[in-house]
Amino acid sequence: MAMKIAVASGKGGTGKTTLAVSLAVSLGANGRGERTPSEGRPPLLLDCDVEAPDAHLFLEPTVEASAKAVLQVPRIVQDRCTLCGVCTEVCQFNALALLGDEVHLFPELCHACGSCKLACPDDAIEEVPREVGLLEAGSTDDLEFGRGLLNVGEAMPLPVIRQLKDWRHPEPGQLLVLDTPPGTSCPMVETVMGSDFVVLVTEPTPCGLHDLELAVEVVRELAIPMGVVINRDGIGDSGVEEFCATEDIPILLRIPFQREIAEGIARGRILVEIRPEYREILQDMTRRVAEMAGQAGRRSGT
Ligand code: SF4
Ligand code: SF4
């Protein structure tokens, strides 16, 4: 069975992407079977931060396939439409309006829920695809890669994330690493859903603690086991450590605040390139994550 690890954070700028990329790279470069849970296949990294994907900037993968992310939106068949107005009343998102002698669709507001089509008494609504984003897949020497990109001006990242996860899913035995959108709203939930473990990246500051508390609440609701990585360890205070101890959340790793690391990341390098010893550290961390995910799975009977 494939293990799925989501790397998330309560907000952007915590080092989430560099950790997700480093984790996947560390398991692809050396592991392949004996030393890692990836059982011989290179890991699959999916960048689900579809509003601002940036994992490819660290990896520069070769793009091998692409597909459109689409929503199925209504199209009114005018010669069957009796202008009864039922569809405009049913639409919870105000995406349909009766204007003059036709029903008008505001495509950016449509969530593609299909309610209007179901409700139309005259079978006057068809569904047509509307492109809202792009999916890309490729690889590097270390891993397989996929990303979603929401079109500029589009407001709904969820379908792009969902379609990316459907389009590129791990093969049996392949490790999946999900780079999660920052924050704790729907895109984060959509990404981490179905994961075996969530790695929460934070900073040891009051702000980091506040965002971590929110993220922990969401992951608990989803009943997914989790652990914390403290990035820029050494700045700030001990609030994050105390919170993790109180809440019984394991601290998986502390990455020290060091100029060499900060400068390297700012230049587009990943942690395991700047400090190669982190390959092994991250492999060890993944083994512990796999054990914790397995224990949680046994406790819940899955
Ligand atoms: S598909 Fe749903 S959101 Fe879109 S117009 Fe119809 S009812 Fe509204
Ligand atoms: S429910 Fe059907 S028939 Fe009624 S206004 Fe909408 S599209 Fe036209």
mmCIF file of C-alpha atoms and ligand atoms in Angstrom:
data_model
loop_
_atom_site.group_PDB
_atom_site.id
_atom_site.type_symbol
_atom_site.label_atom_id
_atom_site.label_comp_id
_atom_site.label_asym_id
_atom_site.label_seq_id
_atom_site.Cartn_x
_atom_site.Cartn_y
_atom_site.Cartn_z
ATOM 1 C CA MET A 1 0.000 0.000 0.000
ATOM 2 C CA ALA A 2 1.204 3.514 -0.741
ATOM 3 C CA MET A 3 1.893 5.826 2.169
ATOM 4 C CA LYS A 4 0.655 9.382 1.832
ATOM 5 C CA ILE A 5 2.328 12.174 3.776
ATOM 6 C CA ALA A 6 0.950 15.720 3.603
ATOM 7 C CA VAL A 7 3.302 18.559 4.506
ATOM 8 C CA ALA A 8 1.261 21.506 5.754
ATOM 9 C CA SER A 9 1.588 24.715 7.713
ATOM 10 C CA GLY A 10 -0.788 27.225 9.240
ATOM 11 C CA LYS A 11 0.570 29.974 6.987
ATOM 12 C CA GLY A 12 2.991 30.597 4.146
ATOM 13 C CA GLY A 13 6.706 31.282 4.571
ATOM 14 C CA THR A 14 7.407 28.604 7.171
ATOM 15 C CA GLY A 15 9.628 26.473 4.930
ATOM 16 C CA LYS A 16 6.861 23.989 4.112
ATOM 17 C CA THR A 17 7.706 23.580 0.433
ATOM 18 C CA THR A 18 11.435 23.183 0.930
ATOM 19 C CA LEU A 19 10.721 20.521 3.540
ATOM 20 C CA ALA A 20 8.235 18.689 1.290
ATOM 21 C CA VAL A 21 10.684 18.749 -1.626
ATOM 22 C CA SER A 22 13.627 17.721 0.562
ATOM 23 C CA LEU A 23 11.609 14.881 2.055
ATOM 24 C CA ALA A 24 10.702 13.497 -1.359
ATOM 25 C CA VAL A 25 14.220 13.976 -2.745
ATOM 26 C CA SER A 26 15.847 12.320 0.267
ATOM 27 C CA LEU A 27 13.684 9.248 -0.222
ATOM 28 C CA GLY A 28 14.273 9.082 -3.938
ATOM 29 C CA ALA A 29 18.016 9.557 -4.095
ATOM 30 C CA ASN A 30 19.210 6.961 -1.652
ATOM 31 C CA GLY A 31 16.346 4.817 -0.527
ATOM 32 C CA ARG A 32 14.628 2.931 -3.320
ATOM 33 C CA GLY A 33 13.759 -0.175 -1.427
ATOM 34 C CA GLU A 34 16.067 -0.948 1.428
ATOM 35 C CA ARG A 35 16.195 2.176 3.464
ATOM 36 C CA THR A 36 12.889 3.887 2.909
ATOM 37 C CA PRO A 37 9.184 3.142 2.918
ATOM 38 C CA SER A 38 9.022 3.898 -0.819
ATOM 39 C CA GLU A 39 9.679 0.225 -1.614
ATOM 40 C CA GLY A 40 11.714 0.691 -4.734
ATOM 41 C CA ARG A 41 9.700 3.335 -6.579
ATOM 42 C CA PRO A 42 10.803 6.939 -6.521
ATOM 43 C CA PRO A 43 8.386 9.041 -4.468
ATOM 44 C CA LEU A 44 5.637 11.051 -6.076
ATOM 45 C CA LEU A 45 5.548 14.699 -5.047
ATOM 46 C CA LEU A 46 2.364 16.636 -5.768
ATOM 47 C CA ASP A 47 2.382 20.400 -5.434
ATOM 48 C CA CYS A 48 -1.219 21.092 -4.435
ATOM 49 C CA ASP A 49 -0.653 24.776 -3.705
ATOM 50 C CA VAL A 50 -2.433 25.470 -6.979
ATOM 51 C CA GLU A 51 -2.803 29.224 -6.427
ATOM 52 C CA ALA A 52 0.962 29.675 -6.134
ATOM 53 C CA PRO A 53 2.817 26.439 -6.911
ATOM 54 C CA ASP A 54 6.557 26.789 -6.401
ATOM 55 C CA ALA A 55 7.989 23.297 -5.778
ATOM 56 C CA HIS A 56 9.028 23.119 -9.449
ATOM 57 C CA LEU A 57 11.347 26.093 -8.908
ATOM 58 C CA PHE A 58 13.459 23.959 -6.580
ATOM 59 C CA LEU A 59 13.273 20.833 -8.745
ATOM 60 C CA GLU A 60 13.130 22.002 -12.371
ATOM 61 C CA PRO A 61 11.426 18.774 -13.452
ATOM 62 C CA THR A 62 11.005 17.709 -17.062
ATOM 63 C CA VAL A 63 7.323 18.081 -17.886
ATOM 64 C CA GLU A 64 6.120 14.915 -19.601
ATOM 65 C CA ALA A 65 2.342 15.256 -19.599
ATOM 66 C CA SER A 66 -0.281 17.905 -19.107
ATOM 67 C CA ALA A 67 -4.057 18.081 -18.896
ATOM 68 C CA LYS A 68 -6.722 20.700 -18.435
ATOM 69 C CA ALA A 69 -8.478 21.056 -15.108
ATOM 70 C CA VAL A 70 -12.130 21.620 -15.899
ATOM 71 C CA LEU A 71 -15.434 22.286 -14.209
ATOM 72 C CA GLN A 72 -18.676 20.949 -15.660
ATOM 73 C CA VAL A 73 -20.858 24.076 -15.789
ATOM 74 C CA PRO A 74 -24.436 24.470 -17.042
ATOM 75 C CA ARG A 75 -25.389 25.608 -20.515
ATOM 76 C CA ILE A 76 -28.985 26.634 -21.073
ATOM 77 C CA VAL A 77 -30.665 25.133 -24.115
ATOM 78 C CA GLN A 78 -32.665 28.219 -25.030
ATOM 79 C CA ASP A 79 -35.308 26.550 -27.194
ATOM 80 C CA ARG A 80 -36.289 24.216 -24.336
ATOM 81 C CA CYS A 81 -36.117 26.844 -21.587
ATOM 82 C CA THR A 82 -39.531 28.147 -20.450
ATOM 83 C CA LEU A 83 -37.958 30.863 -18.237
ATOM 84 C CA CYS A 84 -39.620 29.337 -15.184
ATOM 85 C CA GLY A 85 -36.792 30.567 -12.949
ATOM 86 C CA VAL A 86 -36.458 27.345 -10.936
ATOM 87 C CA CYS A 87 -32.719 27.063 -11.656
ATOM 88 C CA THR A 88 -32.026 30.619 -10.460
ATOM 89 C CA GLU A 89 -33.786 29.843 -7.184
ATOM 90 C CA VAL A 90 -31.979 26.547 -6.703
ATOM 91 C CA CYS A 91 -28.498 27.982 -7.265
ATOM 92 C CA GLN A 92 -26.993 28.736 -3.865
ATOM 93 C CA PHE A 93 -24.121 30.672 -5.382
ATOM 94 C CA ASN A 94 -26.104 33.234 -7.402
ATOM 95 C CA ALA A 95 -24.443 31.998 -10.557
ATOM 96 C CA LEU A 96 -27.688 32.062 -12.564
ATOM 97 C CA ALA A 97 -29.970 35.046 -13.183
ATOM 98 C CA LEU A 98 -33.050 35.597 -15.286
ATOM 99 C CA LEU A 99 -32.145 38.635 -17.380
ATOM 100 C CA GLY A 100 -34.742 39.723 -19.933
ATOM 101 C CA ASP A 101 -35.749 36.685 -21.922
ATOM 102 C CA GLU A 102 -32.902 34.386 -21.053
ATOM 103 C CA VAL A 103 -31.143 32.719 -18.155
ATOM 104 C CA HIS A 104 -27.638 34.074 -17.790
ATOM 105 C CA LEU A 105 -24.703 32.179 -16.214
ATOM 106 C CA PHE A 106 -21.920 33.936 -14.279
ATOM 107 C CA PRO A 107 -19.272 31.245 -14.775
ATOM 108 C CA GLU A 108 -16.841 32.471 -12.085
ATOM 109 C CA LEU A 109 -19.550 31.988 -9.443
ATOM 110 C CA CYS A 110 -20.562 28.490 -10.551
ATOM 111 C CA HIS A 111 -19.366 25.685 -8.249
ATOM 112 C CA ALA A 112 -20.417 23.013 -10.749
ATOM 113 C CA CYS A 113 -22.685 21.400 -8.168
ATOM 114 C CA GLY A 114 -25.196 20.205 -10.797
ATOM 115 C CA SER A 115 -28.265 21.279 -8.764
ATOM 116 C CA CYS A 116 -29.700 23.459 -11.511
ATOM 117 C CA LYS A 117 -29.589 20.643 -14.054
ATOM 118 C CA LEU A 118 -31.318 18.299 -11.632
ATOM 119 C CA ALA A 119 -33.973 20.875 -10.777
ATOM 120 C CA CYS A 120 -34.834 22.041 -14.295
ATOM 121 C CA PRO A 121 -38.355 20.749 -15.053
ATOM 122 C CA ASP A 122 -37.871 21.045 -18.823
ATOM 123 C CA ASP A 123 -34.520 19.343 -19.266
ATOM 124 C CA ALA A 124 -33.188 22.611 -20.629
ATOM 125 C CA ILE A 125 -29.760 22.457 -18.978
ATOM 126 C CA GLU A 126 -26.735 20.657 -20.370
ATOM 127 C CA GLU A 127 -23.297 20.512 -18.802
ATOM 128 C CA VAL A 128 -20.215 21.686 -20.658
ATOM 129 C CA PRO A 129 -16.591 21.740 -19.544
ATOM 130 C CA ARG A 130 -15.020 25.045 -18.539
ATOM 131 C CA GLU A 131 -11.240 25.187 -18.194
ATOM 132 C CA VAL A 132 -10.131 26.513 -14.800
ATOM 133 C CA GLY A 133 -6.554 25.353 -14.565
ATOM 134 C CA LEU A 134 -3.704 23.222 -15.790
ATOM 135 C CA LEU A 135 -2.260 19.958 -14.516
ATOM 136 C CA GLU A 136 1.325 18.976 -15.243
ATOM 137 C CA ALA A 137 3.319 15.843 -14.533
ATOM 138 C CA GLY A 138 6.984 15.099 -14.954
ATOM 139 C CA SER A 139 10.026 13.762 -13.210
ATOM 140 C CA THR A 140 13.547 14.427 -12.025
ATOM 141 C CA ASP A 141 16.340 11.936 -11.360
ATOM 142 C CA ASP A 142 14.978 11.597 -7.824
ATOM 143 C CA LEU A 143 11.222 11.587 -8.048
ATOM 144 C CA GLU A 144 7.989 11.792 -9.975
ATOM 145 C CA PHE A 145 6.294 15.143 -9.863
ATOM 146 C CA GLY A 146 2.888 16.675 -10.430
ATOM 147 C CA ARG A 147 1.428 20.104 -9.935
ATOM 148 C CA GLY A 148 -1.790 21.996 -10.458
ATOM 149 C CA LEU A 149 -2.050 25.603 -11.565
ATOM 150 C CA LEU A 150 -5.250 27.576 -11.134
ATOM 151 C CA ASN A 151 -5.899 29.969 -14.017
ATOM 152 C CA VAL A 152 -5.456 33.668 -13.221
ATOM 153 C CA GLY A 153 -8.763 35.192 -12.160
ATOM 154 C CA GLU A 154 -10.301 31.884 -11.141
ATOM 155 C CA ALA A 155 -11.591 31.701 -7.583
ATOM 156 C CA MET A 156 -11.947 27.971 -6.945
ATOM 157 C CA PRO A 157 -8.801 25.970 -6.277
ATOM 158 C CA LEU A 158 -10.598 22.871 -4.957
ATOM 159 C CA PRO A 159 -11.472 21.269 -8.302
ATOM 160 C CA VAL A 160 -7.884 21.703 -9.501
ATOM 161 C CA ILE A 161 -6.524 20.059 -6.349
ATOM 162 C CA ARG A 162 -9.078 17.245 -6.584
ATOM 163 C CA GLN A 163 -8.319 16.605 -10.249
ATOM 164 C CA LEU A 164 -4.569 16.663 -9.645
ATOM 165 C CA LYS A 165 -4.927 14.030 -6.907
ATOM 166 C CA ASP A 166 -7.123 11.913 -9.184
ATOM 167 C CA TRP A 167 -4.860 12.352 -12.208
ATOM 168 C CA ARG A 168 -1.577 11.490 -10.513
ATOM 169 C CA HIS A 169 -2.086 9.043 -7.687
ATOM 170 C CA PRO A 170 0.616 6.801 -6.244
ATOM 171 C CA GLU A 171 1.169 3.282 -7.494
ATOM 172 C CA PRO A 172 1.122 0.451 -4.929
ATOM 173 C CA GLY A 173 4.135 0.841 -2.662
ATOM 174 C CA GLN A 174 4.931 4.349 -3.862
ATOM 175 C CA LEU A 175 5.344 7.107 -1.305
ATOM 176 C CA LEU A 176 3.222 10.197 -1.946
ATOM 177 C CA VAL A 177 4.306 13.563 -0.569
ATOM 178 C CA LEU A 178 1.715 16.330 -0.814
ATOM 179 C CA ASP A 179 2.830 19.941 -0.648
ATOM 180 C CA THR A 180 -0.266 21.486 0.901
ATOM 181 C CA PRO A 181 -1.573 25.022 0.374
ATOM 182 C CA PRO A 182 -0.802 27.226 3.388
ATOM 183 C CA GLY A 183 -3.520 28.009 5.894
ATOM 184 C CA THR A 184 -6.346 25.929 7.261
ATOM 185 C CA SER A 185 -9.153 26.599 4.829
ATOM 186 C CA CYS A 186 -10.774 24.321 2.226
ATOM 187 C CA PRO A 187 -7.725 23.920 -0.083
ATOM 188 C CA MET A 188 -5.650 22.643 2.836
ATOM 189 C CA VAL A 189 -8.439 20.265 3.910
ATOM 190 C CA GLU A 190 -8.951 18.999 0.357
ATOM 191 C CA THR A 191 -5.225 18.264 0.058
ATOM 192 C CA VAL A 192 -4.663 16.497 3.363
ATOM 193 C CA MET A 193 -7.866 14.430 3.147
ATOM 194 C CA GLY A 194 -6.984 10.792 2.602
ATOM 195 C CA SER A 195 -3.418 11.213 3.910
ATOM 196 C CA ASP A 196 -1.896 8.755 6.364
ATOM 197 C CA PHE A 197 0.063 11.425 8.210
ATOM 198 C CA VAL A 198 0.348 15.209 8.296
ATOM 199 C CA VAL A 199 3.675 16.910 8.948
ATOM 200 C CA LEU A 200 2.993 20.416 10.270
ATOM 201 C CA VAL A 201 5.822 22.867 9.689
ATOM 202 C CA THR A 202 5.992 25.819 12.036
ATOM 203 C CA GLU A 203 8.278 28.396 13.585
ATOM 204 C CA PRO A 204 8.895 28.806 17.325
ATOM 205 C CA THR A 205 7.225 32.191 17.588
ATOM 206 C CA PRO A 206 3.865 33.372 18.964
ATOM 207 C CA CYS A 207 2.614 33.763 15.376
ATOM 208 C CA GLY A 208 3.817 30.281 14.485
ATOM 209 C CA LEU A 209 2.123 28.890 17.574
ATOM 210 C CA HIS A 210 -1.176 30.563 16.742
ATOM 211 C CA ASP A 211 -1.176 29.147 13.192
ATOM 212 C CA LEU A 212 -0.093 25.752 14.469
ATOM 213 C CA GLU A 213 -2.980 25.624 16.935
ATOM 214 C CA LEU A 214 -5.446 26.233 14.103
ATOM 215 C CA ALA A 215 -3.807 23.617 11.889
ATOM 216 C CA VAL A 216 -3.802 21.025 14.688
ATOM 217 C CA GLU A 217 -7.523 21.609 15.247
ATOM 218 C CA VAL A 218 -8.268 20.936 11.566
ATOM 219 C CA VAL A 219 -6.080 17.827 11.344
ATOM 220 C CA ARG A 220 -7.656 16.456 14.541
ATOM 221 C CA GLU A 221 -11.111 16.938 13.021
ATOM 222 C CA LEU A 222 -9.950 14.845 10.094
ATOM 223 C CA ALA A 223 -8.599 12.190 12.489
ATOM 224 C CA ILE A 224 -5.209 12.014 10.758
ATOM 225 C CA PRO A 225 -2.087 11.415 12.878
ATOM 226 C CA MET A 226 0.356 14.312 12.845
ATOM 227 C CA GLY A 227 3.738 15.545 13.957
ATOM 228 C CA VAL A 228 5.513 18.888 13.999
ATOM 229 C CA VAL A 229 8.691 20.130 12.357
ATOM 230 C CA ILE A 230 10.081 23.268 13.954
ATOM 231 C CA ASN A 231 11.845 25.362 11.352
ATOM 232 C CA ARG A 232 14.235 28.179 12.257
ATOM 233 C CA ASP A 233 14.678 26.617 15.659
ATOM 234 C CA GLY A 234 16.467 28.986 18.008
ATOM 235 C CA ILE A 235 14.499 32.114 17.241
ATOM 236 C CA GLY A 236 11.446 33.014 19.300
ATOM 237 C CA ASP A 237 10.346 31.190 22.409
ATOM 238 C CA SER A 238 9.339 27.793 23.797
ATOM 239 C CA GLY A 239 5.577 28.178 23.202
ATOM 240 C CA VAL A 240 5.457 25.659 20.335
ATOM 241 C CA GLU A 241 7.367 23.042 22.338
ATOM 242 C CA GLU A 242 5.072 23.490 25.340
ATOM 243 C CA PHE A 243 1.974 23.277 23.150
ATOM 244 C CA CYS A 244 3.189 20.062 21.511
ATOM 245 C CA ALA A 245 3.972 18.540 24.925
ATOM 246 C CA THR A 246 0.548 19.466 26.295
ATOM 247 C CA GLU A 247 -1.253 18.190 23.214
ATOM 248 C CA ASP A 248 0.895 15.069 22.964
ATOM 249 C CA ILE A 249 2.015 15.876 19.423
ATOM 250 C CA PRO A 250 5.477 14.532 18.556
ATOM 251 C CA ILE A 251 8.157 16.964 17.426
ATOM 252 C CA LEU A 252 9.664 15.128 14.477
ATOM 253 C CA LEU A 253 12.519 17.450 13.654
ATOM 254 C CA ARG A 254 14.086 20.767 14.551
ATOM 255 C CA ILE A 255 15.816 22.660 11.744
ATOM 256 C CA PRO A 256 18.091 25.278 13.270
ATOM 257 C CA PHE A 257 18.002 28.899 12.244
ATOM 258 C CA GLN A 258 21.287 29.206 10.381
ATOM 259 C CA ARG A 259 22.388 31.771 7.889
ATOM 260 C CA GLU A 260 23.743 29.124 5.496
ATOM 261 C CA ILE A 261 20.339 27.396 5.319
ATOM 262 C CA ALA A 262 18.343 30.623 4.992
ATOM 263 C CA GLU A 263 20.611 31.956 2.233
ATOM 264 C CA GLY A 264 20.607 28.656 0.357
ATOM 265 C CA ILE A 265 16.824 28.446 0.358
ATOM 266 C CA ALA A 266 16.571 32.081 -0.738
ATOM 267 C CA ARG A 267 18.724 31.105 -3.742
ATOM 268 C CA GLY A 268 16.327 28.278 -4.670
ATOM 269 C CA ARG A 269 18.267 25.391 -3.153
ATOM 270 C CA ILE A 270 16.610 22.782 -0.994
ATOM 271 C CA LEU A 271 17.600 21.729 2.483
ATOM 272 C CA VAL A 272 19.207 18.433 1.444
ATOM 273 C CA GLU A 273 21.431 20.228 -1.086
ATOM 274 C CA ILE A 274 22.543 22.823 1.420
ATOM 275 C CA ARG A 275 23.070 20.298 4.210
ATOM 276 C CA PRO A 276 23.386 16.753 2.737
ATOM 277 C CA GLU A 277 23.211 15.140 6.194
ATOM 278 C CA TYR A 278 19.500 15.965 6.143
ATOM 279 C CA ARG A 279 18.948 13.162 3.600
ATOM 280 C CA GLU A 280 19.484 10.603 6.304
ATOM 281 C CA ILE A 281 17.728 12.676 8.947
ATOM 282 C CA LEU A 282 14.647 12.927 6.738
ATOM 283 C CA GLN A 283 14.764 9.222 5.881
ATOM 284 C CA ASP A 284 14.776 8.456 9.611
ATOM 285 C CA MET A 285 11.938 10.873 10.156
ATOM 286 C CA THR A 286 9.903 9.186 7.421
ATOM 287 C CA ARG A 287 10.452 5.786 9.014
ATOM 288 C CA ARG A 288 9.095 7.138 12.305
ATOM 289 C CA VAL A 289 6.190 8.736 10.483
ATOM 290 C CA ALA A 290 5.411 5.398 8.803
ATOM 291 C CA GLU A 291 5.438 3.660 12.194
ATOM 292 C CA MET A 292 3.157 6.269 13.740
ATOM 293 C CA ALA A 293 0.794 6.137 10.767
ATOM 294 C CA GLY A 294 0.741 2.337 11.007
ATOM 295 C CA GLN A 295 0.002 2.430 14.741
ATOM 296 C CA ALA A 296 -2.791 4.950 14.233
ATOM 297 C CA GLY A 297 -4.211 2.800 11.429
ATOM 298 C CA ARG A 298 -4.191 -0.305 13.646
ATOM 299 C CA ARG A 299 -5.892 1.604 16.476
ATOM 300 C CA SER A 300 -8.646 2.804 14.158
ATOM 301 C CA GLY A 301 -8.908 -0.605 12.493
ATOM 302 C CA THR A 302 -8.060 0.666 8.987
HETATM 303 S S1 SF4 B 1 -24.063 24.012 -11.253
HETATM 304 FE FE1 SF4 B 1 -24.597 24.611 -9.149
HETATM 305 S S2 SF4 B 1 -23.403 26.455 -8.813
HETATM 306 FE FE2 SF4 B 1 -23.397 26.136 -11.009
HETATM 307 S S3 SF4 B 1 -25.102 27.337 -11.750
HETATM 308 FE FE3 SF4 B 1 -25.876 25.283 -11.394
HETATM 309 S S4 SF4 B 1 -26.711 25.344 -9.305
HETATM 310 FE FE4 SF4 B 1 -25.388 27.126 -9.564
HETATM 311 S S1 SF4 B 2 -35.131 25.720 -14.704
HETATM 312 FE FE1 SF4 B 2 -34.830 25.106 -16.836
HETATM 313 S S2 SF4 B 2 -36.641 25.875 -17.865
HETATM 314 FE FE2 SF4 B 2 -36.556 26.902 -15.907
HETATM 315 S S3 SF4 B 2 -35.467 28.803 -16.332
HETATM 316 FE FE3 SF4 B 2 -33.949 27.320 -15.695
HETATM 317 S S4 SF4 B 2 -33.225 26.417 -17.586
HETATM 318 FE FE4 SF4 B 2 -35.102 27.460 -18.059
#
